[in-house]
CSV table of C-alpha atoms in Angstrom, one decimal:
chain,number,residue,atom,x,y,z
A,1,UNK,CA,186.6,40.9,-4.5
A,2,UNK,CA,185.2,39.8,-1.2
A,3,UNK,CA,182.8,37.1,-0.1
A,4,UNK,CA,180.9,35.7,2.7
A,5,UNK,CA,180.9,31.8,3.4
A,6,UNK,CA,178.6,29.7,5.7
A,7,UNK,CA,178.3,26.0,6.2
A,8,UNK,CA,175.2,24.3,7.2
A,9,UNK,CA,174.4,20.6,8.2
A,10,UNK,CA,171.2,18.9,7.3
A,11,UNK,CA,169.6,15.7,8.7
A,12,UNK,CA,168.6,15.0,5.1
A,13,UNK,CA,169.9,13.0,2.2
A,14,UNK,CA,171.6,15.1,-0.5
A,15,UNK,CA,169.0,14.3,-3.2
A,16,UNK,CA,166.3,16.0,-1.0
A,17,UNK,CA,168.4,18.9,-0.2
A,18,UNK,CA,169.3,19.5,-3.6
A,19,UNK,CA,165.5,19.3,-4.9
A,20,UNK,CA,164.5,21.7,-2.1
A,21,UNK,CA,167.1,24.2,-3.5
A,22,UNK,CA,166.6,23.7,-7.3
A,23,UNK,CA,162.8,23.1,-7.9
A,24,UNK,CA,161.0,26.2,-8.1
A,25,UNK,CA,157.7,24.9,-6.9
A,26,UNK,CA,159.6,24.0,-3.5
A,27,UNK,CA,161.5,27.2,-3.4
A,28,UNK,CA,158.3,29.3,-3.1
A,29,UNK,CA,157.7,27.5,0.3
A,30,UNK,CA,160.9,28.7,1.9
A,31,UNK,CA,162.7,31.2,-0.2
A,32,UNK,CA,160.7,33.8,-2.0
A,33,UNK,CA,157.0,34.4,-2.7
A,34,UNK,CA,157.6,33.9,-6.6
A,35,UNK,CA,160.1,32.1,-8.3
A,36,UNK,CA,160.6,31.9,-11.9
A,37,UNK,CA,163.0,30.1,-14.1
A,38,UNK,CA,164.3,26.3,-14.1
A,39,UNK,CA,167.9,25.6,-13.4
A,40,UNK,CA,169.7,25.3,-16.6
A,41,UNK,CA,173.1,26.6,-17.4
A,42,UNK,CA,172.5,30.1,-19.2
A,43,UNK,CA,168.9,30.2,-18.1
A,44,UNK,CA,167.5,33.2,-16.3
A,45,UNK,CA,165.7,33.2,-12.9
A,46,UNK,CA,163.8,35.7,-10.9
A,47,UNK,CA,162.9,35.7,-7.2
A,48,UNK,CA,160.1,38.0,-5.8
A,49,UNK,CA,159.5,38.9,-2.3
A,50,UNK,CA,156.1,40.7,-1.5
A,51,UNK,CA,157.0,43.2,1.2
A,52,UNK,CA,153.7,44.7,2.1
A,53,UNK,CA,153.5,48.4,2.1
A,54,UNK,CA,156.9,48.7,0.8
A,55,UNK,CA,155.8,46.9,-2.5
A,56,UNK,CA,157.5,43.8,-4.2
A,57,UNK,CA,161.2,43.3,-4.7
A,58,UNK,CA,162.5,41.3,-7.5
A,59,UNK,CA,166.0,40.0,-8.2
A,60,UNK,CA,167.1,38.6,-11.6
A,61,UNK,CA,170.0,36.4,-12.4
A,62,UNK,CA,171.6,33.7,-14.7
A,63,UNK,CA,172.4,30.1,-13.8
A,64,UNK,CA,176.3,30.0,-14.6
A,65,UNK,CA,177.1,26.3,-13.5
A,66,UNK,CA,175.2,23.2,-12.5
A,67,UNK,CA,176.7,20.0,-11.3
A,68,UNK,CA,173.7,18.0,-10.0
A,69,UNK,CA,174.1,17.2,-6.3
A,70,UNK,CA,177.3,19.0,-6.0
A,71,UNK,CA,177.3,22.5,-7.1
A,72,UNK,CA,174.9,25.5,-8.2
A,73,UNK,CA,176.4,28.8,-9.2
A,74,UNK,CA,174.1,31.9,-10.0
A,75,UNK,CA,175.0,35.4,-10.9
A,76,UNK,CA,172.9,38.4,-10.3
A,77,UNK,CA,172.0,40.9,-13.2
A,78,UNK,CA,170.8,43.6,-11.1
A,79,UNK,CA,172.6,43.8,-7.8
A,80,UNK,CA,173.4,47.2,-6.5
A,81,UNK,CA,177.0,46.0,-5.6
A,82,UNK,CA,177.8,44.6,-8.9
A,83,UNK,CA,178.5,41.5,-10.4
A,84,UNK,CA,177.4,39.3,-7.3
A,85,UNK,CA,177.5,35.5,-7.6
A,86,UNK,CA,175.9,32.8,-5.2
A,87,UNK,CA,177.7,29.5,-5.1
A,88,UNK,CA,176.0,26.5,-3.4
A,89,UNK,CA,178.1,23.4,-2.8
A,90,UNK,CA,176.5,20.2,-1.8
A,91,UNK,CA,178.2,17.5,0.1
A,92,UNK,CA,176.8,14.1,1.1
A,93,UNK,CA,178.0,13.4,4.9
A,94,UNK,CA,176.1,10.1,5.2
A,95,UNK,CA,173.1,8.2,4.2
A,96,UNK,CA,170.7,10.8,5.7
A,97,UNK,CA,173.1,13.7,6.3
A,98,UNK,CA,174.4,16.5,4.0
A,99,UNK,CA,176.3,19.7,4.2
A,100,UNK,CA,175.5,23.0,2.2
A,101,UNK,CA,178.1,25.6,1.8
A,102,UNK,CA,176.8,28.9,0.7
A,103,UNK,CA,179.3,31.3,-0.8
A,104,UNK,CA,178.1,34.9,-1.8
A,105,UNK,CA,180.8,36.8,-3.6
A,106,UNK,CA,182.0,39.3,-6.0
A,107,UNK,CA,181.4,42.2,-3.5
A,108,UNK,CA,183.8,45.2,-4.2
A,109,UNK,CA,187.0,45.6,-2.2
A,110,UNK,CA,186.0,48.9,-0.3
A,111,UNK,CA,184.4,49.9,2.8
A,112,UNK,CA,181.1,51.1,1.3
A,113,UNK,CA,180.3,47.3,0.3
A,114,UNK,CA,180.5,46.3,3.9
A,115,UNK,CA,176.8,46.8,4.4
A,116,UNK,CA,175.9,44.5,1.4
A,117,UNK,CA,178.5,41.9,2.5
A,118,UNK,CA,177.0,41.8,6.1
A,119,UNK,CA,173.2,41.8,4.8
A,120,UNK,CA,174.2,38.9,2.4
A,121,UNK,CA,175.6,36.7,5.1
A,122,UNK,CA,172.6,37.5,7.4
A,123,UNK,CA,170.0,36.9,4.7
A,124,UNK,CA,171.5,33.5,3.5
A,125,UNK,CA,172.2,32.3,7.1
A,126,UNK,CA,168.4,33.0,7.8
A,127,UNK,CA,167.4,31.4,4.5
A,128,UNK,CA,169.4,28.2,5.6
A,129,UNK,CA,167.4,28.2,8.8
A,130,UNK,CA,164.2,28.4,6.9
A,131,UNK,CA,165.1,25.7,4.6
A,132,UNK,CA,166.0,23.2,7.5
A,133,UNK,CA,162.8,24.0,9.2
A,134,UNK,CA,160.8,23.7,5.9
A,135,UNK,CA,162.4,20.3,5.3
A,136,UNK,CA,161.8,19.2,8.9
A,137,UNK,CA,158.1,20.1,8.5
A,138,UNK,CA,157.6,18.6,5.1
A,139,UNK,CA,158.9,15.0,4.8
A,140,UNK,CA,157.4,14.5,1.4
A,141,UNK,CA,158.4,17.6,-0.8
A,142,UNK,CA,157.4,15.8,-3.9
A,143,UNK,CA,153.8,16.9,-3.2
A,144,UNK,CA,154.9,20.5,-4.3
A,145,UNK,CA,156.4,19.4,-7.4
A,146,UNK,CA,154.5,19.3,-10.8
A,147,UNK,CA,153.7,16.0,-12.1
A,148,UNK,CA,154.8,15.4,-15.6
C-alpha cells in the first residue's frame, strides 16, 4: 500500500491546533461545508462539500484511533481507491508552536491509483494552508464551539 505524507508547522499551541481539527463546529470554517460526528473511537463521521452546479460531495468514515493532542486516525468507508486512511500526528514544538504531520494512505500499489495519491496530497496540503489561515484570522476559536 502507498501513502502520501506532509509536515506543517504552526505558530499555535498544540491544544488550539487539536481543537481546530477535532471540533466539528470549527471544522466547518476551514475544512468542509457540513461536518457530522464527534471524534470517538468507532464513531462515524461525514464531511460534505457543496460544489455548486456539480452538487454536493459527501465522504463517510470511521474514527479508528484517538490519542488527544497526539494522534487521530480515520478510515474512509466509501473511498473509490479502497480502504484509505488519514493519520494526523500532532507534536508540540514549543509553548506556542506545533507540528502537524498528515499521512493519507492505503492506496493500492498500482499505477491507476497515482491520480488518487497525487490528488490526496494536493488536497490535504491545501487544507493545511486553509487551517493555518483560519487560525491566524481567528485568535479565539472557542466562539465557534457549542457551550455546554
